PDB file of C-alpha atoms in Angstrom:
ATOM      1  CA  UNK A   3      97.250  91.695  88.173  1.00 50.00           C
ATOM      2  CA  UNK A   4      98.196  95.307  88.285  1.00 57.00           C
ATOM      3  CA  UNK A   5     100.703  96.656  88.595  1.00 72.00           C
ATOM      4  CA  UNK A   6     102.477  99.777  89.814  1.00 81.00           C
ATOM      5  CA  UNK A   7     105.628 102.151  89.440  1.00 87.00           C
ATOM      6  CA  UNK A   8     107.311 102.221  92.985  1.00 92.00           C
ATOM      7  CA  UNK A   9     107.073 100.405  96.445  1.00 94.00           C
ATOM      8  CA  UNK A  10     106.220 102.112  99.499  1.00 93.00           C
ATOM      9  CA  UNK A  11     108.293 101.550 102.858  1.00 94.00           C
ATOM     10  CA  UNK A  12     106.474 103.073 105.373  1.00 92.00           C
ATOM     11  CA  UNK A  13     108.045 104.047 109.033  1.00 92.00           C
ATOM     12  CA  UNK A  14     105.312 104.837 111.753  1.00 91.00           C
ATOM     13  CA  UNK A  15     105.951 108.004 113.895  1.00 91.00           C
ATOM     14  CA  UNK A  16     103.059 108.085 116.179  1.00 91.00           C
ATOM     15  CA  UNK A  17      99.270 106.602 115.834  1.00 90.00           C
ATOM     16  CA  UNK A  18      98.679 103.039 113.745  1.00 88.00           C
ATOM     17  CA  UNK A  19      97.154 101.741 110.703  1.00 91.00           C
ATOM     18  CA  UNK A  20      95.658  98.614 109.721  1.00 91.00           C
ATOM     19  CA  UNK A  21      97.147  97.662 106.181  1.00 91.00           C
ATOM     20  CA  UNK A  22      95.542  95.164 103.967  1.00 89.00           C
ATOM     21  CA  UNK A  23      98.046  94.056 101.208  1.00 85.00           C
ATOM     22  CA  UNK A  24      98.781  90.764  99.549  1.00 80.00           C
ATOM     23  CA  UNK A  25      96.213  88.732 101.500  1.00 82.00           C
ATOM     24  CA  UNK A  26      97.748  90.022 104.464  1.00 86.00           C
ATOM     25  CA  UNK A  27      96.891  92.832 107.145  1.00 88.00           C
ATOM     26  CA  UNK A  28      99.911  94.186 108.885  1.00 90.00           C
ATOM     27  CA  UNK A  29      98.879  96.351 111.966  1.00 89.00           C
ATOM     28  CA  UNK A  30     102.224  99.324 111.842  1.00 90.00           C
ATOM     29  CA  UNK A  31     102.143 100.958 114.543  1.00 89.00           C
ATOM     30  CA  UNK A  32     105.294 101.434 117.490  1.00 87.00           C
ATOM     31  CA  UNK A  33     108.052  99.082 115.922  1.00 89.00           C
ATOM     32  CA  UNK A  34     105.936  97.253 113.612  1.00 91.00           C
ATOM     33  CA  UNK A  35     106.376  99.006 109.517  1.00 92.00           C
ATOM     34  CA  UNK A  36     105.173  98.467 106.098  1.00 93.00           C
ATOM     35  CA  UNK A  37     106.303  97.532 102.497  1.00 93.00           C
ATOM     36  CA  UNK A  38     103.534  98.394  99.989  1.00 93.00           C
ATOM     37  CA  UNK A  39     104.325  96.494  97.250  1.00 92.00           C
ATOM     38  CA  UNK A  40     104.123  97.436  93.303  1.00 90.00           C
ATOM     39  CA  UNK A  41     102.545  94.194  92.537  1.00 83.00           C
ATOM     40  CA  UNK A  42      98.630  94.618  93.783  1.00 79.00           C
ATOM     41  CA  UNK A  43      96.289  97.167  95.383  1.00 84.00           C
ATOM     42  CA  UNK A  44      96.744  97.790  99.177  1.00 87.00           C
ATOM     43  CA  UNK A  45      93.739  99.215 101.701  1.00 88.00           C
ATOM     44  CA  UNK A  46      95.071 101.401 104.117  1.00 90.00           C
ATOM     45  CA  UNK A  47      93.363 102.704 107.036  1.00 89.00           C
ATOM     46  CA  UNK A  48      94.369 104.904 109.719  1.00 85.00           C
ATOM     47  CA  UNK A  49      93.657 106.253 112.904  1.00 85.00           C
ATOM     48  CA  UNK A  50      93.710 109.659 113.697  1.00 84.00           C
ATOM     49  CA  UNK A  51      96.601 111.588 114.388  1.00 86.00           C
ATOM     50  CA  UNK A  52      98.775 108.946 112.643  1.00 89.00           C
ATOM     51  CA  UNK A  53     102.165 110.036 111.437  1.00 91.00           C
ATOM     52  CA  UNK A  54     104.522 108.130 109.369  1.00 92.00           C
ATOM     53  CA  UNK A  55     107.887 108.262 107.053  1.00 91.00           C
ATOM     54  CA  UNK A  56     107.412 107.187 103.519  1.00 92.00           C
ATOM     55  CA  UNK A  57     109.879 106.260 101.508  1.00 93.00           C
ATOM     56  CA  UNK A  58     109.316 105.557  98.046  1.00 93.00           C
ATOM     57  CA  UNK A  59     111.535 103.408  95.571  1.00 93.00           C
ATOM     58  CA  UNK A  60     110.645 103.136  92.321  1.00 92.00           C
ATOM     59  CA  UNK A  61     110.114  99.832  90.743  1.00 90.00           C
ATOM     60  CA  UNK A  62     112.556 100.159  87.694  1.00 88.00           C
ATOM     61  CA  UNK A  63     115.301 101.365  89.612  1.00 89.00           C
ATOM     62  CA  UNK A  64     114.795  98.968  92.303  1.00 92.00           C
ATOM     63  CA  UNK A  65     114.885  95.319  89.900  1.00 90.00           C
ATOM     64  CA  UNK A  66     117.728  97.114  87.569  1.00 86.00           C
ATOM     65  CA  UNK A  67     119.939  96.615  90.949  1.00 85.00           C
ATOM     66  CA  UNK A  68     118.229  93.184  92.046  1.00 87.00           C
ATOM     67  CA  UNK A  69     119.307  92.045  88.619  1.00 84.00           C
ATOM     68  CA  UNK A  70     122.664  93.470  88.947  1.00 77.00           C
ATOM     69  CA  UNK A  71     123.159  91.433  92.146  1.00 78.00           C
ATOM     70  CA  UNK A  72     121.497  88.084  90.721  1.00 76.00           C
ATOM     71  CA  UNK A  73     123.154  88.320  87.358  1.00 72.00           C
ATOM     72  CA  UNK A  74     120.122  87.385  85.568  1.00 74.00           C
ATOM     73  CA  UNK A  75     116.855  88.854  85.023  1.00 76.00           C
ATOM     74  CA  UNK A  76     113.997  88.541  87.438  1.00 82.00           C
ATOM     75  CA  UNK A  77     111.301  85.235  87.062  1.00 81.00           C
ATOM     76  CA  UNK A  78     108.581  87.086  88.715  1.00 86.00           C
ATOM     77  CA  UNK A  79     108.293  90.967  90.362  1.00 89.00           C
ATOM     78  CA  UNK A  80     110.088  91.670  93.481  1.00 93.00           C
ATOM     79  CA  UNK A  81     107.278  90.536  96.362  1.00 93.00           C
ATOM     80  CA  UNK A  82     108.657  91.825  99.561  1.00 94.00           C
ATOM     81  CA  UNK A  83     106.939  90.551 103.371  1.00 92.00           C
ATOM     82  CA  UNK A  84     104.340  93.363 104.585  1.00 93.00           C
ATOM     83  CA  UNK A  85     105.459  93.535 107.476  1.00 92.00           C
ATOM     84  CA  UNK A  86     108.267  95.377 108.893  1.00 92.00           C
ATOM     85  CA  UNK A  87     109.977  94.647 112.572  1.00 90.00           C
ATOM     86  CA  UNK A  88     112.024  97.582 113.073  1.00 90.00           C
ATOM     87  CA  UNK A  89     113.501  96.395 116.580  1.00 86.00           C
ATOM     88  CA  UNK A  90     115.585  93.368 115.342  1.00 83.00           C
ATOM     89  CA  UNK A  91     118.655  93.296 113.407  1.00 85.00           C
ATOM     90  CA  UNK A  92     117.778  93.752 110.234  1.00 86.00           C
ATOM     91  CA  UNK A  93     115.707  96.259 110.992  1.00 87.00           C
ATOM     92  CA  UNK A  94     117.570  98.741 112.838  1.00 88.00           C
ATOM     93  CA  UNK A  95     119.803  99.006 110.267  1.00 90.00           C
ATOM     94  CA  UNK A  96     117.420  99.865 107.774  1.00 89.00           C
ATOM     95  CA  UNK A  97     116.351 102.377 110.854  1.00 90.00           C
ATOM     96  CA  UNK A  98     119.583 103.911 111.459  1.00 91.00           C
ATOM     97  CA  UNK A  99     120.084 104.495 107.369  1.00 92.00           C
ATOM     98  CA  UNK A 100     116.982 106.923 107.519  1.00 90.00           C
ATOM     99  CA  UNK A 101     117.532 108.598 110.441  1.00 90.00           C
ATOM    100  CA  UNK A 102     121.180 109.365 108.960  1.00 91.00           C
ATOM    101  CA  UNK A 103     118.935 110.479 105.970  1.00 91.00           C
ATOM    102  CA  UNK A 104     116.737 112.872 108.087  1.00 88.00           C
ATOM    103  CA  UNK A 105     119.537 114.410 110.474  1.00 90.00           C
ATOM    104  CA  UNK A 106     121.496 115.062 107.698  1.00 90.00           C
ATOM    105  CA  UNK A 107     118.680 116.822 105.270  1.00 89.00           C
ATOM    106  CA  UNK A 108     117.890 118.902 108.622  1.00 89.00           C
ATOM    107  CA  UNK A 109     121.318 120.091 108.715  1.00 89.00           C
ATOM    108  CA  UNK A 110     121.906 120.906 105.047  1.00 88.00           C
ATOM    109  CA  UNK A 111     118.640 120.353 103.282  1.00 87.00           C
ATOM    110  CA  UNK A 112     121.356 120.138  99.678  1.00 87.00           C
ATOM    111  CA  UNK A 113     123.095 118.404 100.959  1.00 86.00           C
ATOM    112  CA  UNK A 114     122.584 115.752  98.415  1.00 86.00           C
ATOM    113  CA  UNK A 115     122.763 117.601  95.332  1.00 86.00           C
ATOM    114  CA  UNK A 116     125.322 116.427  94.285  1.00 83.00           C
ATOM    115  CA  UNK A 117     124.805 113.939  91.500  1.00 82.00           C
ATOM    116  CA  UNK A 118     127.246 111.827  92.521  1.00 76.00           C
ATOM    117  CA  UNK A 119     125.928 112.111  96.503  1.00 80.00           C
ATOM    118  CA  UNK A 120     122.224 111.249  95.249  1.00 83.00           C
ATOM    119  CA  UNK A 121     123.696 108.069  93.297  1.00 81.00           C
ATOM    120  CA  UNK A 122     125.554 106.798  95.812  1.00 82.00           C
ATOM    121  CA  UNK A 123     122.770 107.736  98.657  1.00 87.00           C
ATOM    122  CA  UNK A 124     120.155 105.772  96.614  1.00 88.00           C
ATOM    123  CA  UNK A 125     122.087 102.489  96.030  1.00 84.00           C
ATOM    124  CA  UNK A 126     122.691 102.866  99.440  1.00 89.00           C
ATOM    125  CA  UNK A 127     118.920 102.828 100.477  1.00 92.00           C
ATOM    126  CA  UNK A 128     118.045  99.793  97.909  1.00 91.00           C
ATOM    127  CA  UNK A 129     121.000  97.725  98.829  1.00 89.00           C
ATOM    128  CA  UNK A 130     119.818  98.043 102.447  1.00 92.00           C
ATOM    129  CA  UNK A 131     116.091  97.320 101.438  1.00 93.00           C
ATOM    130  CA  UNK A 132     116.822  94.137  99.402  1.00 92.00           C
ATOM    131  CA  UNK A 133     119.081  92.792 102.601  1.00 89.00           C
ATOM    132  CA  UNK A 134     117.549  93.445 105.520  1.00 90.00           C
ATOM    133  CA  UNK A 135     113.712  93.026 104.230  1.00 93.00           C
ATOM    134  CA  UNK A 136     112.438  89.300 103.433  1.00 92.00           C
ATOM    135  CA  UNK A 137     111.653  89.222  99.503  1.00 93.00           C
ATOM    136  CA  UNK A 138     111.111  86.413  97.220  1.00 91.00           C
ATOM    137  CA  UNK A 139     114.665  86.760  95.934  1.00 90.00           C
ATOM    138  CA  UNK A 140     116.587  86.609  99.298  1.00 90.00           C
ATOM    139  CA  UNK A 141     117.616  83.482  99.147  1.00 84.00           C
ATOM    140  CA  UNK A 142     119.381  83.528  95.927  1.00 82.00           C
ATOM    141  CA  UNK A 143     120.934  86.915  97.114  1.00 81.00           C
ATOM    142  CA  UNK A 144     122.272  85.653 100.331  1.00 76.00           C
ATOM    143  CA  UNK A 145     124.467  83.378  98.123  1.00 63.00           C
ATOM    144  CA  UNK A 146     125.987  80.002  98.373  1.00 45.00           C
ATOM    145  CA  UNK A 147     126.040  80.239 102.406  1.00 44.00           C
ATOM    146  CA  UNK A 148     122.277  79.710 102.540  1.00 42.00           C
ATOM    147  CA  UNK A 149     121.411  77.668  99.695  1.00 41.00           C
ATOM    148  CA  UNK A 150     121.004  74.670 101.999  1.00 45.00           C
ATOM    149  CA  UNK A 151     119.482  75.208 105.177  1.00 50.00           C
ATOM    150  CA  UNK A 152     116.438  77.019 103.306  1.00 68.00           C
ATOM    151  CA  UNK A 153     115.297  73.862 101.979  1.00 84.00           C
ATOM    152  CA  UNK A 154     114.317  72.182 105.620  1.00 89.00           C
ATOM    153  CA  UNK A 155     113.005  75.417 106.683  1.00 89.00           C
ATOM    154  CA  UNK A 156     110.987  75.718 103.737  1.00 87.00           C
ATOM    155  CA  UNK A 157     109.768  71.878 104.007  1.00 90.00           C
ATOM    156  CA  UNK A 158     108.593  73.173 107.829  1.00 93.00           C
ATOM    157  CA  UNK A 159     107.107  75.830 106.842  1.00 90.00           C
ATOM    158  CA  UNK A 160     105.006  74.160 104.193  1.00 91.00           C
ATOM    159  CA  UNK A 161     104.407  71.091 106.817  1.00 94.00           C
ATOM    160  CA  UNK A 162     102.983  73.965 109.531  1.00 93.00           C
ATOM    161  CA  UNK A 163     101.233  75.544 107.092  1.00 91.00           C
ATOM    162  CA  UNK A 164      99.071  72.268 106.436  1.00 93.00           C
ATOM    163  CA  UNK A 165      98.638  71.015 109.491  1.00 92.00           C
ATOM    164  CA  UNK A 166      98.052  74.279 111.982  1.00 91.00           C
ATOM    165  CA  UNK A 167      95.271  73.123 113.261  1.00 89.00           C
ATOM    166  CA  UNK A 168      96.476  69.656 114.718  1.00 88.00           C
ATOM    167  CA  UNK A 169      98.954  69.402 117.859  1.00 87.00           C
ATOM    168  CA  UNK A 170     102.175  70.009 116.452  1.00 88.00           C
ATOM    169  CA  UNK A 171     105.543  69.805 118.466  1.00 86.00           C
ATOM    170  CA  UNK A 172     108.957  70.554 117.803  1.00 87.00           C
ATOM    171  CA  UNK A 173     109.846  66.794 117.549  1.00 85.00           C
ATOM    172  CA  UNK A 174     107.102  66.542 115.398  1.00 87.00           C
ATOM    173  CA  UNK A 175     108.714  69.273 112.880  1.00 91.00           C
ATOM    174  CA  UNK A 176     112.125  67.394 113.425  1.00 88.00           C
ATOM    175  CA  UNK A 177     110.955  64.212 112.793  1.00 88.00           C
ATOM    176  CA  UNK A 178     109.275  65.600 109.288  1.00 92.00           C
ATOM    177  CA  UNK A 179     112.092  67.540 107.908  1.00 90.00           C
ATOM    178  CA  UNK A 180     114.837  64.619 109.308  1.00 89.00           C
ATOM    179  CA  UNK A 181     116.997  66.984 111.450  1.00 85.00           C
ATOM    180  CA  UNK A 182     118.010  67.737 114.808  1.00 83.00           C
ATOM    181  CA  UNK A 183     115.691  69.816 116.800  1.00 84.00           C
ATOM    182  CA  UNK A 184     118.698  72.453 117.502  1.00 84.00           C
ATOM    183  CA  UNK A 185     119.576  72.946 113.936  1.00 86.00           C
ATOM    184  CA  UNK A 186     115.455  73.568 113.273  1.00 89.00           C
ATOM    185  CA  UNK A 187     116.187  76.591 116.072  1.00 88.00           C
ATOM    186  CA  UNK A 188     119.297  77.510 114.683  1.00 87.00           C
ATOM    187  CA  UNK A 189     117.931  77.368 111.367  1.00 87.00           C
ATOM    188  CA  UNK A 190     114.544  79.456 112.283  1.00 87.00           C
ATOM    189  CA  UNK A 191     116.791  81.846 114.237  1.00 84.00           C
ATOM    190  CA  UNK A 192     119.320  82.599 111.687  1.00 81.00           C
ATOM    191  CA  UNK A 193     116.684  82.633 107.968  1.00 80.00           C
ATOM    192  CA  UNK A 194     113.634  83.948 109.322  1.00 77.00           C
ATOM    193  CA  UNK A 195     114.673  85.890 112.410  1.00 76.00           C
ATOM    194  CA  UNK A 196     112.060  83.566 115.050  1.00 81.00           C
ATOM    195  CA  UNK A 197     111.700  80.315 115.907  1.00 88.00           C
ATOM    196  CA  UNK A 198     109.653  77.603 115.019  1.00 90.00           C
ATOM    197  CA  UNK A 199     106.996  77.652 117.419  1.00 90.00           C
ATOM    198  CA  UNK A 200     106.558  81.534 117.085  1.00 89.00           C
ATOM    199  CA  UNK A 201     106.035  81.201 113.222  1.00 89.00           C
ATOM    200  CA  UNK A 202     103.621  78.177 114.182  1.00 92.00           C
ATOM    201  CA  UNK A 203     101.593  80.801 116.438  1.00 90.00           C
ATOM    202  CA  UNK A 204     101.947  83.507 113.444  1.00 89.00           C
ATOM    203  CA  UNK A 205      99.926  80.948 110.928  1.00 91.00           C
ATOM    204  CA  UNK A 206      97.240  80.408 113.516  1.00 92.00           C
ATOM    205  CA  UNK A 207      96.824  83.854 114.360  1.00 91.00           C
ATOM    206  CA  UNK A 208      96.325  84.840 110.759  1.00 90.00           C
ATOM    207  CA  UNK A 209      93.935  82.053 110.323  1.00 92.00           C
ATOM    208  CA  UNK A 210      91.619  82.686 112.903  1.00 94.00           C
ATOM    209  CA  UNK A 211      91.829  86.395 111.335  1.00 92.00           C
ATOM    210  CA  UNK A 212      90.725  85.017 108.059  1.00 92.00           C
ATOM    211  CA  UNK A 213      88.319  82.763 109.760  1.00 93.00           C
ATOM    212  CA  UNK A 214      86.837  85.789 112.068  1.00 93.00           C
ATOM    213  CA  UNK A 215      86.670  87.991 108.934  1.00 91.00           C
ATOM    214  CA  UNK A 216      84.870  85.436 106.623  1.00 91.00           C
ATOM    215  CA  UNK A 217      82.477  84.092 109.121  1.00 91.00           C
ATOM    216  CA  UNK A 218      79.643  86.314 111.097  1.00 91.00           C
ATOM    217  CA  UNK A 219      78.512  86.167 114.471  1.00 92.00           C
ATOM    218  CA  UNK A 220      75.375  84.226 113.583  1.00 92.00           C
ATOM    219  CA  UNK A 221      77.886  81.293 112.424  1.00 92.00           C
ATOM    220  CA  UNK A 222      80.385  80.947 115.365  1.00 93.00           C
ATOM    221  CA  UNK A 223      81.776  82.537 118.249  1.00 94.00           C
ATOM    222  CA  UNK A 224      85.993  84.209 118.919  1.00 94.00           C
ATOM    223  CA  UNK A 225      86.162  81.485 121.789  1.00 93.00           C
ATOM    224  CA  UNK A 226      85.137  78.725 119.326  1.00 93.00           C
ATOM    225  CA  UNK A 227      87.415  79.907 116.574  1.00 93.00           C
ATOM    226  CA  UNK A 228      90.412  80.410 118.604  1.00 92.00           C
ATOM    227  CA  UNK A 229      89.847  76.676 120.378  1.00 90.00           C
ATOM    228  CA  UNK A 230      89.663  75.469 117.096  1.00 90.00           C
ATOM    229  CA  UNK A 231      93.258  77.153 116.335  1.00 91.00           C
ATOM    230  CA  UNK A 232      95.065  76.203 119.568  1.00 87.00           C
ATOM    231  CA  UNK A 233      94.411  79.497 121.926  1.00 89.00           C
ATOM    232  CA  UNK A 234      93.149  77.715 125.145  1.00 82.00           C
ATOM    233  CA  UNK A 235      94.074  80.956 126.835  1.00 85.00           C
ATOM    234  CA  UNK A 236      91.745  83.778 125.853  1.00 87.00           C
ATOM    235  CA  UNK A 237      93.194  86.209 128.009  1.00 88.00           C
ATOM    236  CA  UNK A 238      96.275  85.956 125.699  1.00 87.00           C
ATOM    237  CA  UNK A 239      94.964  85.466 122.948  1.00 90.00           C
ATOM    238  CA  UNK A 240      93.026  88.533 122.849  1.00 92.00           C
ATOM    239  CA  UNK A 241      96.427  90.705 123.859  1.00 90.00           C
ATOM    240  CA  UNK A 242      98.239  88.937 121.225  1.00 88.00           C
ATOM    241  CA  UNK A 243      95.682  89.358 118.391  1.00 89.00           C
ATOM    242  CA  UNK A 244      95.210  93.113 119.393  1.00 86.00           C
ATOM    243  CA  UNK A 245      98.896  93.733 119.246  1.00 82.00           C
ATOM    244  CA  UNK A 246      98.902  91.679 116.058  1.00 82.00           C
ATOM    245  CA  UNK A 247      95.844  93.230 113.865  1.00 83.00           C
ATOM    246  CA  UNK A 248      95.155  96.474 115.786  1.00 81.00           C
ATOM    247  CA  UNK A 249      91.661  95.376 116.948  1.00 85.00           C
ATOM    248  CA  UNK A 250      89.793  92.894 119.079  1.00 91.00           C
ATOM    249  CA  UNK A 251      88.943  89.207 117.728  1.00 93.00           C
ATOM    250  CA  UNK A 252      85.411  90.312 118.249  1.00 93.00           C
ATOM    251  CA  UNK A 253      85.788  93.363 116.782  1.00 92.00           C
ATOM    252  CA  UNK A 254      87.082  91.203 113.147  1.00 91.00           C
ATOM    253  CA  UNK A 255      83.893  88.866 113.864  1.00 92.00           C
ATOM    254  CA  UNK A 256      81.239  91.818 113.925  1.00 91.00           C
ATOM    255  CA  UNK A 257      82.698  93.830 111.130  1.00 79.00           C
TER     256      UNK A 257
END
């Protein structure tokens, strides 16, 4: 695998891009942002007239102060989630650092000279990238106070995973991970910022993108694909999967 020197977090101002990254594709556009990771080639493309903040963390600096926090060295590279939701929580802080970043460069553009200033400025941005965005170490950074709920979210996650396309209800996931039905919400809610049934309608969505894109229109049709995923209502479908991969399903099946 190759591997590169920094990670991109990317901020869109205006227009939208289709990213392909990690055997994802992350439509950023409005309050929807990116995290190019340094572990694998990306394919970015963009409309016209699209506009977007960059920031750019470099890879060394960024695992010196994971490791720092763990207090042992790293298993694997930092993997962050592609996707960024810059409306909820976790987001808007990461939001608010960078436009505190921006108004303050635009009033004094040495402002962070300083040595000391810079220093502080760029633990600052890491700390707030390894917290608020989803990474394969969060778990183990959040501490002791999560170390057990992750492991029935995690066992759900696998069991949706392998079974998205069969009828699966929230009694169903409670019944397979042997808790309550409120603690799977409370659980979804408070580790992966949705609920159950959302990430269930997140899988199949990116598997009838993966299905569209590997098939052709000879082989199958978008109603028969999304049927076979659970989307009995086209008209919502379609608006969902727009919003979700900048382009119509039949759009994915031609090209």
């Amino acid at each position: 695998m190759e591997w590169y020197a920094f990670y991109l977090v990317q901020v869109p101002l205006s227009g939208r891009e289709l990213i392909d990254t990690g055997g994802q594709t992350v439509c950023s556009a409005g309050k929807v942002g990116s995290v190019i990771n340094a572990t694998g080639a990306s394919l970015i493309r963009h409309e016209a007239n699209t506009e977007k903040l960059i920031v750019r963390v470099e890879r060394d600096v960024l695992e010196r102060n994971c490791i720092q926090h763990l207090g042992h060295a790293l298993r694997q590279p930092i993997g962050f989630q592609p996707s960024v939701t810059l409306d909820g929580t976790a987001g808007s802080r990461w939001t608010s650092l960078l436009r505190w970043i921006y108004e303050s460069l635009a009033l004094d553009e040495h402002c962070f000279d300083s040595p000391i200033m810079s220093a502080q400025v760029e633990q600052t941005v890491i700390a707030t990238l390894l917290t608020c965005q989803p990474h394969n170490y969060t778990e183990e950074l959040n501490g002791e106070e999560r170390s057990i709920a992750p492991a029935f979210v995690k066992r759900i996650e696998r069991y949706i995973e392998d079974n998205a396309d069969q009828p699966i209800t929230i009694i169903d996931l409670a019944e397979h991970a042997g808790v309550s039905s409120r603690s799977i919400f409370n659980g979804f809610r408070r580790f992966r910022n949705t609920s159950p049934m959302l990430y269930l309608k997140e899988v199949r969505m990116r598997r009838v993108n993966e299905e569209l894109k590997r098939l052709t229109p000879a082989e199958t049709t978008v109603t028969a694909v999304a049927y076979h995923w659970g989307f009995t209502h086209l008209g919502h479908f379609t608006t969902d999967y727009k919003r979700r991969f900048c382009e119509s399903p039949s759009q994915t099946l031609a090209r």
